[in-house]
Short mmCIF file of C-alpha atoms in Angstrom, two decimals:
data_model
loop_
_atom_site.label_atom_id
_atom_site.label_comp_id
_atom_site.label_asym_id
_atom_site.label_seq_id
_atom_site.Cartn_x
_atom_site.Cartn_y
_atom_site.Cartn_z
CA UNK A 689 74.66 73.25 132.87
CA UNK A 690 76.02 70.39 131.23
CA UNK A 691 79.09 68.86 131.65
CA UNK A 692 82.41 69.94 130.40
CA UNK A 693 80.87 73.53 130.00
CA UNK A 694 83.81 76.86 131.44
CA UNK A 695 81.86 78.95 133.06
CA UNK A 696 85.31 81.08 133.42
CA UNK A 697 85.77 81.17 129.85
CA UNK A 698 82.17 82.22 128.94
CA UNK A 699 82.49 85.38 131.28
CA UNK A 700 85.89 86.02 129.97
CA UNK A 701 85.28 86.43 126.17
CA UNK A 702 81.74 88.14 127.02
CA UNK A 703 83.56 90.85 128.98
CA UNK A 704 86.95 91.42 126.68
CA UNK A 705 84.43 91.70 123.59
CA UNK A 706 82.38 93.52 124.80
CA UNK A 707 84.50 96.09 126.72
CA UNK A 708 86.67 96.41 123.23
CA UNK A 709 83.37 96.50 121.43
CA UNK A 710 82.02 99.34 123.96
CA UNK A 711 85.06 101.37 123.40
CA UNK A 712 85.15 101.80 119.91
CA UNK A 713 81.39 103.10 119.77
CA UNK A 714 81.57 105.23 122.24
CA UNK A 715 84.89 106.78 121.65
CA UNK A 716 84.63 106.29 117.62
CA UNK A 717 81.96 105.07 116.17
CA UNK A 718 79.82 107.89 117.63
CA UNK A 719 81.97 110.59 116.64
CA UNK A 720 82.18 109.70 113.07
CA UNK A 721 78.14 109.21 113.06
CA UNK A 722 77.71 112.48 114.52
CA UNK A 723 79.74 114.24 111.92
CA UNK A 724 77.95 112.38 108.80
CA UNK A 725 74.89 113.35 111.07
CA UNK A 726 76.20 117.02 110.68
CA UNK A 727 77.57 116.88 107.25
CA UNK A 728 74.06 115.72 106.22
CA UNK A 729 72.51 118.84 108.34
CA UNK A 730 74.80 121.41 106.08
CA UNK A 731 74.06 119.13 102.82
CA UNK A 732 70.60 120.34 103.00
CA UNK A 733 70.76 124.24 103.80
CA UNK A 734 70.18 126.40 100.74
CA UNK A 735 73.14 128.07 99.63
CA UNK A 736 72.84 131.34 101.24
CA UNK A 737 72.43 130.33 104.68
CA UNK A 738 75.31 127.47 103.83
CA UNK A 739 77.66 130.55 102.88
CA UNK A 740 77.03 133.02 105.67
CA UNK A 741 77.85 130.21 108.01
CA UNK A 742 80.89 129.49 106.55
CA UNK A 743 81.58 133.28 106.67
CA UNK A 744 81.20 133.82 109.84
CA UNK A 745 83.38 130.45 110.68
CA UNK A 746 85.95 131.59 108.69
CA UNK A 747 86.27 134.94 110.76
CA UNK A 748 87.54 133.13 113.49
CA UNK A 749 90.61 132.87 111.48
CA UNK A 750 91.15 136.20 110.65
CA UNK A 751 89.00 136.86 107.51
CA UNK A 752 86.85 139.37 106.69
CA UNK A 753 83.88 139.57 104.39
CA UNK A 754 83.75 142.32 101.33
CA UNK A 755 80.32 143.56 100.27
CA UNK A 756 79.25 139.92 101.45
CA UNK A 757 75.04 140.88 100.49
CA UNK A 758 75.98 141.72 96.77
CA UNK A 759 78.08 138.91 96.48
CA UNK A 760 75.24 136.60 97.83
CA UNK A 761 72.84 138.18 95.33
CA UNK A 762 74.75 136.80 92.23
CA UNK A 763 74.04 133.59 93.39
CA UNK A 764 75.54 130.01 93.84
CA UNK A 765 78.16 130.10 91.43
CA UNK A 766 79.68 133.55 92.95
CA UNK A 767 82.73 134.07 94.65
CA UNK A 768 83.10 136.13 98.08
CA UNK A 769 86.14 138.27 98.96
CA UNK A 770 87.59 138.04 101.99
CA UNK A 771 90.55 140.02 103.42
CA UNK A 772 93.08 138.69 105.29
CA UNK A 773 96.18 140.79 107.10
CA UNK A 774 95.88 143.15 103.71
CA UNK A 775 95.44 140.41 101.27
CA UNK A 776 92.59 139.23 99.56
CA UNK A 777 90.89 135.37 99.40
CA UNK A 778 88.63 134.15 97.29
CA UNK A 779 85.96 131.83 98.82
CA UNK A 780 83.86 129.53 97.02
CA UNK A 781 80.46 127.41 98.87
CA UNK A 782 79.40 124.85 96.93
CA UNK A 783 76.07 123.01 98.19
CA UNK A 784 75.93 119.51 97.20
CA UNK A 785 74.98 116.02 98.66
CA UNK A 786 77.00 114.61 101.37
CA UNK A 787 77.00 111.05 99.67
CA UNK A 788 78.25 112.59 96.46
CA UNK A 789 82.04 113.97 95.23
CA UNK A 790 82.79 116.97 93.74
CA UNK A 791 84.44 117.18 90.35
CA UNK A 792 87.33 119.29 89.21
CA UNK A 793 85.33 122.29 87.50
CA UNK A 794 84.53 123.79 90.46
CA UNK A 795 88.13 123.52 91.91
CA UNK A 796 89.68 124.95 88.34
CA UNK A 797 87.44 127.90 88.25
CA UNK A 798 88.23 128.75 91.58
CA UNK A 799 92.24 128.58 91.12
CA UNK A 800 91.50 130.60 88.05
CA UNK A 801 89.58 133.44 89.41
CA UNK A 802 92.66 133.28 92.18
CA UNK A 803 94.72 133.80 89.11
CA UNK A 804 92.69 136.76 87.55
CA UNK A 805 92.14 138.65 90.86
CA UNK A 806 95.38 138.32 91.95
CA UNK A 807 94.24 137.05 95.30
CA UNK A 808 96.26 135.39 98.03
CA UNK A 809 94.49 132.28 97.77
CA UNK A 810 91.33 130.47 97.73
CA UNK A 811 89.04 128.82 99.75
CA UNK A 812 86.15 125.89 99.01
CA UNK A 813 83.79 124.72 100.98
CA UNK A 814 81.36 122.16 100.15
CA UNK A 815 79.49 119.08 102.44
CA UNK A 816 80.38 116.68 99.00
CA UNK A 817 83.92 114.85 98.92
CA UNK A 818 86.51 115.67 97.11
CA UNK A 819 88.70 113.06 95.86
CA UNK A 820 92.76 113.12 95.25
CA UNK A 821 92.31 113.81 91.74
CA UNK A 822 90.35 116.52 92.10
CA UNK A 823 92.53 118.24 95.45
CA UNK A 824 95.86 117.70 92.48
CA UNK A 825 94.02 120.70 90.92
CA UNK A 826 93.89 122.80 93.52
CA UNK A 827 96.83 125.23 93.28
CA UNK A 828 96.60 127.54 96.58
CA UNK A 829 93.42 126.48 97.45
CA UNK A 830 92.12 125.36 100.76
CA UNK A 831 89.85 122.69 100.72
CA UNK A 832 87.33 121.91 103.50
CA UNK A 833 85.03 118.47 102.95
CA UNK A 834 83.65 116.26 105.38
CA UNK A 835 85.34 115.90 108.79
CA UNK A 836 87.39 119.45 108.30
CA UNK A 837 83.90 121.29 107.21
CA UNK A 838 82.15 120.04 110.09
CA UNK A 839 85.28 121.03 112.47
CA UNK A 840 85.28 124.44 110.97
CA UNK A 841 81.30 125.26 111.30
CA UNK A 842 80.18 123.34 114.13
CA UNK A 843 80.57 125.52 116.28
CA UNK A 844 78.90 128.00 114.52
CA UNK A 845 75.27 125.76 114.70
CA UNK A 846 72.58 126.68 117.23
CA UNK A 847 73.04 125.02 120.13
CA UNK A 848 69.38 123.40 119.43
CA UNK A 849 70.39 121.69 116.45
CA UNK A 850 73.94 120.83 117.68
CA UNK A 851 72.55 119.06 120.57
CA UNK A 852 69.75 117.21 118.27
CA UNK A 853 72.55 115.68 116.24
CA UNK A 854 74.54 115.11 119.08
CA UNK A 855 71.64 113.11 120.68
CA UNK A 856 70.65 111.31 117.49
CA UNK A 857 74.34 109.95 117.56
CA UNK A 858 73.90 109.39 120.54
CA UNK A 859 70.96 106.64 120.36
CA UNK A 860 72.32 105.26 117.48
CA UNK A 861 75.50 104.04 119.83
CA UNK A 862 73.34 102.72 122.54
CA UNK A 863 71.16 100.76 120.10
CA UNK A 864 74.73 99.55 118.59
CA UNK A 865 76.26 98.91 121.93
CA UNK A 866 73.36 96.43 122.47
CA UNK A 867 73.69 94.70 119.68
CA UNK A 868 77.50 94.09 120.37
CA UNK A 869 76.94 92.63 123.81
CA UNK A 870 74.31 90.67 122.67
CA UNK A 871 77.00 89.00 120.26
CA UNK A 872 79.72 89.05 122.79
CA UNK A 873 77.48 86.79 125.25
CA UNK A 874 76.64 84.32 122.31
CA UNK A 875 80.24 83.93 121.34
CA UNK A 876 80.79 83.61 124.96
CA UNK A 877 78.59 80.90 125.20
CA UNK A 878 80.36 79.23 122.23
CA UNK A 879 83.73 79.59 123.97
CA UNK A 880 82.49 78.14 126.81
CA UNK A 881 81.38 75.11 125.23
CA UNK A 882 84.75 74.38 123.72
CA UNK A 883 86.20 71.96 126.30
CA UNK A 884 82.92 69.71 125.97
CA UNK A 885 84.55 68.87 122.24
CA UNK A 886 88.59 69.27 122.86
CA UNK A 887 88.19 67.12 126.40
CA UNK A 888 89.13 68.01 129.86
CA UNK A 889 91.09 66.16 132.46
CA UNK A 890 89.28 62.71 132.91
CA UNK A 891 87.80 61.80 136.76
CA UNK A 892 88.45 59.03 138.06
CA UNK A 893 85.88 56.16 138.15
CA UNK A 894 84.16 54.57 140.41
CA UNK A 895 82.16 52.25 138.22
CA UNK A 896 83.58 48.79 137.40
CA UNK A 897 85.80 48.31 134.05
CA UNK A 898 83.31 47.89 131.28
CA UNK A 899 83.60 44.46 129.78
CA UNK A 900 84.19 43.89 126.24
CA UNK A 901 80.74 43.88 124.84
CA UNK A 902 79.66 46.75 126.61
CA UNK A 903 77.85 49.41 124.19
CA UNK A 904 80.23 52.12 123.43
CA UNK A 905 79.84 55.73 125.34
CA UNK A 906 76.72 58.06 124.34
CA UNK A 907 78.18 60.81 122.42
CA UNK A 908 78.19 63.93 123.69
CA UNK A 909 75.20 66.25 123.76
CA UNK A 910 74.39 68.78 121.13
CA UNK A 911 75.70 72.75 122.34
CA UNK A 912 72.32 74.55 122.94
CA UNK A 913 70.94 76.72 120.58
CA UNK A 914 72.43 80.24 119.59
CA UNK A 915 70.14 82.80 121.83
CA UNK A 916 67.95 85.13 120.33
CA UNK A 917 69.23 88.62 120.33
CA UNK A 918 67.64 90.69 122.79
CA UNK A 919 68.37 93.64 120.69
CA UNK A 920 66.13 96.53 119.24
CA UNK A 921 63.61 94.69 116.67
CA UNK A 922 64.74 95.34 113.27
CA UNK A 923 61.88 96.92 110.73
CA UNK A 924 61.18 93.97 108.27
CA UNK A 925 59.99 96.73 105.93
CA UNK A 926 61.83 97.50 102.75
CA UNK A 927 63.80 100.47 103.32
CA UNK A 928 62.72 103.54 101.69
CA UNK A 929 64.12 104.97 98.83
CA UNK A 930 66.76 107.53 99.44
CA UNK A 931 66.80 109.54 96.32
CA UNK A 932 62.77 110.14 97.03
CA UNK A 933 63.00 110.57 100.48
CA UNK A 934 66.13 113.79 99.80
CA UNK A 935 63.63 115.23 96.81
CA UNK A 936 60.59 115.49 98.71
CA UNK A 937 62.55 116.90 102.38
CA UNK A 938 63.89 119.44 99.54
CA UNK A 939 60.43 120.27 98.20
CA UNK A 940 59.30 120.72 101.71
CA UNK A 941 61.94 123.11 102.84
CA UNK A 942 61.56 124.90 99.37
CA UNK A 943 57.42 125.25 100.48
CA UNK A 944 58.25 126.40 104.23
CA UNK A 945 61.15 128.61 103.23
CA UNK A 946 58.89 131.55 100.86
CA UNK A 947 56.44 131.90 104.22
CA UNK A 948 56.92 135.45 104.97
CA UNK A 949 57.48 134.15 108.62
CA UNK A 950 59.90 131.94 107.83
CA UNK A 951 63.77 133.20 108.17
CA UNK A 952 65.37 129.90 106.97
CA UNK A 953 64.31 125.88 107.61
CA UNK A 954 66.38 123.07 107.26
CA UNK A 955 66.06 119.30 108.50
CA UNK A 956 68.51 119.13 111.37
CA UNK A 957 67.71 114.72 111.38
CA UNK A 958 65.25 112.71 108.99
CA UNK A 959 62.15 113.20 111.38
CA UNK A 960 63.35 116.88 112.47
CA UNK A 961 62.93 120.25 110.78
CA UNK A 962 64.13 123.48 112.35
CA UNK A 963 62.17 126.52 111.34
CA UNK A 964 64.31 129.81 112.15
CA UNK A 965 61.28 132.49 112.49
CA UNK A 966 61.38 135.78 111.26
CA UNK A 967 58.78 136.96 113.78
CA UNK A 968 56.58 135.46 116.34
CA UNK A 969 53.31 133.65 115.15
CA UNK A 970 50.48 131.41 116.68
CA UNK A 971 48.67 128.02 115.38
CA UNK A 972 47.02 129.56 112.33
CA UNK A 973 50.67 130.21 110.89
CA UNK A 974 52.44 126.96 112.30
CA UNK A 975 49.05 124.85 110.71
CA UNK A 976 50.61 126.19 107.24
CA UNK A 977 53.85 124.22 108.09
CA UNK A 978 51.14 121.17 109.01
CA UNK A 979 49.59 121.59 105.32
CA UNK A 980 53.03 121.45 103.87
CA UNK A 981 54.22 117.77 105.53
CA UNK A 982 50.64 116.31 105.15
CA UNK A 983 51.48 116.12 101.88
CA UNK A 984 54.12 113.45 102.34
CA UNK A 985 53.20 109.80 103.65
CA UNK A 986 56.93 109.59 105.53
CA UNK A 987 57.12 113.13 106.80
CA UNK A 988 53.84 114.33 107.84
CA UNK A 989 54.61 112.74 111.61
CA UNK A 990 57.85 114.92 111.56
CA UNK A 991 58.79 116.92 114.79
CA UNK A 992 58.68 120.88 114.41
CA UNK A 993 61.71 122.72 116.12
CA UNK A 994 60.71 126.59 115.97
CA UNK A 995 63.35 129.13 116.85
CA UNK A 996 61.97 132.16 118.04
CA UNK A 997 63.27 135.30 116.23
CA UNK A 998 66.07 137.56 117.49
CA UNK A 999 65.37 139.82 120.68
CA UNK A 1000 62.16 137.20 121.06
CA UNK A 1001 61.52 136.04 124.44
CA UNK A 1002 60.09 133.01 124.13
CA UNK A 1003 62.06 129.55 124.08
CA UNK A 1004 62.24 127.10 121.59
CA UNK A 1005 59.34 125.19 121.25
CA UNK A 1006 59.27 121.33 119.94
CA UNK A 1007 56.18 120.52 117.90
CA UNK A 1008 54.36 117.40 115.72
CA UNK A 1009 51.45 118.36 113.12
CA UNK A 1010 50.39 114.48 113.94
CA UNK A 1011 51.57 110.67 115.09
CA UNK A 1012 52.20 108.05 112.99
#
């Protein structure tokens, strides 16, 4: 170690950085990811499984569903009564990208249908944002988006795909946390250098006064070279694009979803779909699901998560048509 290099300071920085750095991705960071991990989840239900979830939230507050299968059958754009302590509320789901914000149409035809029914109030829930101009048109609405959606239905989500998201955040704050000591010990090492450039107290010498023509002092050596993080290796391919990637996971959970066998399917992470059966099946039926993601260069390597039906006995079981 050369000369004029804190050893003391070096540990000090790496430690306060990365303890403060620690801290906020583990008791932050990794909440927020999990809930865009969740909002994401919800993003790409269809709308009838989206609804009945937010249904059956919602009676944890009191309210009731009216007729709630013919109100599903007029599709999307319907909205479901609810009762409430004798009073009726309007709820409207709206299905839409969690990346993207919902505009004021749906908001005004909700308050208006409040208006015609007489209702109580109204109630919209969508995995989109919704913007301040857009909540200054909701008259006795409640609005749930983002972090209050996720609050209301998470607990709602099979424990299978709650724990998947939970674990993807999960990784995603280790691999982070990594990185973060990994800069904390090079700005360390920076600090540490320091008093080689401002000067430290001078020793005293035991070498004889230089004389006049002496050649001046060597200048001081170079700090050494920034090291390499040790972090996770970053993929130096182009990322993929996002708009394809959402089409085709739609098109395959449009494909999976009309399988008489299949109940509902949605991708609980990029690389994970969860197939709710309808009844139990073997390899011949689960190949179908195989057939489906071969079609797809990025997600024919996906993992399978197959819920057994209701009253089955058999656990869930975690599968992959094929590695990369």
């Amino acid at each position: 170690m050369s000369d004029g290099f804190s050893l003391t300071i070096a540990l000090l920085v790496t430690v306060v950085l990365g303890a403060l750095a620690t801290a906020f991705l583990w008791l932050m960071r990794r909440r927020q990811a999990e809930t865009a991990a969740g909002i994401a989840a919800l993003a790409e239900m269809r709308w009838r499984e989206f609804a009945r979830l937010v249904v059956e939230a919602l009676r944890g507050r009191g309210f009731e569903a009216e007729g709630i299968d013919q109100a599903l059958d007029r599709g999307p754009q319907a909205e479901l009564r609810l009762r409430r302590d004798g009073q009726t509320w309007l709820l409207a789901c709206r299905v839409a990208s969690a990346r993207s914000q919902l505009g004021t149409g749906p908001v005004r035809e909700l308050a208006d249908a409040v208006r015609v029914n007489a209702a109580q109030g109204g109630i919209l829930a969508t995995p989109a944002r919704i913007n301040a101009p857009t909540r200054s048109a909701a008259s006795r609405l409640e609005l749930y988006d983002g972090e209050a959606l996720w609050a209301l239905v998470a607990p709602m989500l099979p424990n299978a795909l709650r724990d998947d998201i939970t674990l993807h955040a999960r990784k995603r704050s280790v691999r982070e946390t990594a990185l973060a000591w990994t800069v904390a010990v090079a700005l360390g090492v920076i600090a540490g250098l320091v008093p080689a450039f401002v000067g430290g107290p001078a020793e005293p010498s035991t070498e004889p006064a230089a004389s006049e023509s002496a050649p001046p002092p060597a200048e001081a050596p170079a700090p050494p070279a920034k090291p390499a993080a040790p972090g996770p290796a970053l993929d130096s391919a182009a990322p993929a694009d996002p708009n394809r990637d959402q089409f085709e996971r739609g098109e395959v959970i449009h494909a999976v979803s009309v399988l008489p066998w299949v109940e509902r399917a949605l991708w609980s992470t990029s690389s994970t779909l969860v197939i709710q059966q309808r009844e139990d099946v073997d390899q011949l039926q689960i190949e179908e699901i195989c057939a489906v993601l071969a079609r797809y260069d990025a997600l024919r390597a996906s993992r399978l998560q197959l819920q057994p039906p209701a009253g089955s006995q058999r656990k869930v079981r975690f599968l992959q048509c094929r590695a990369y």
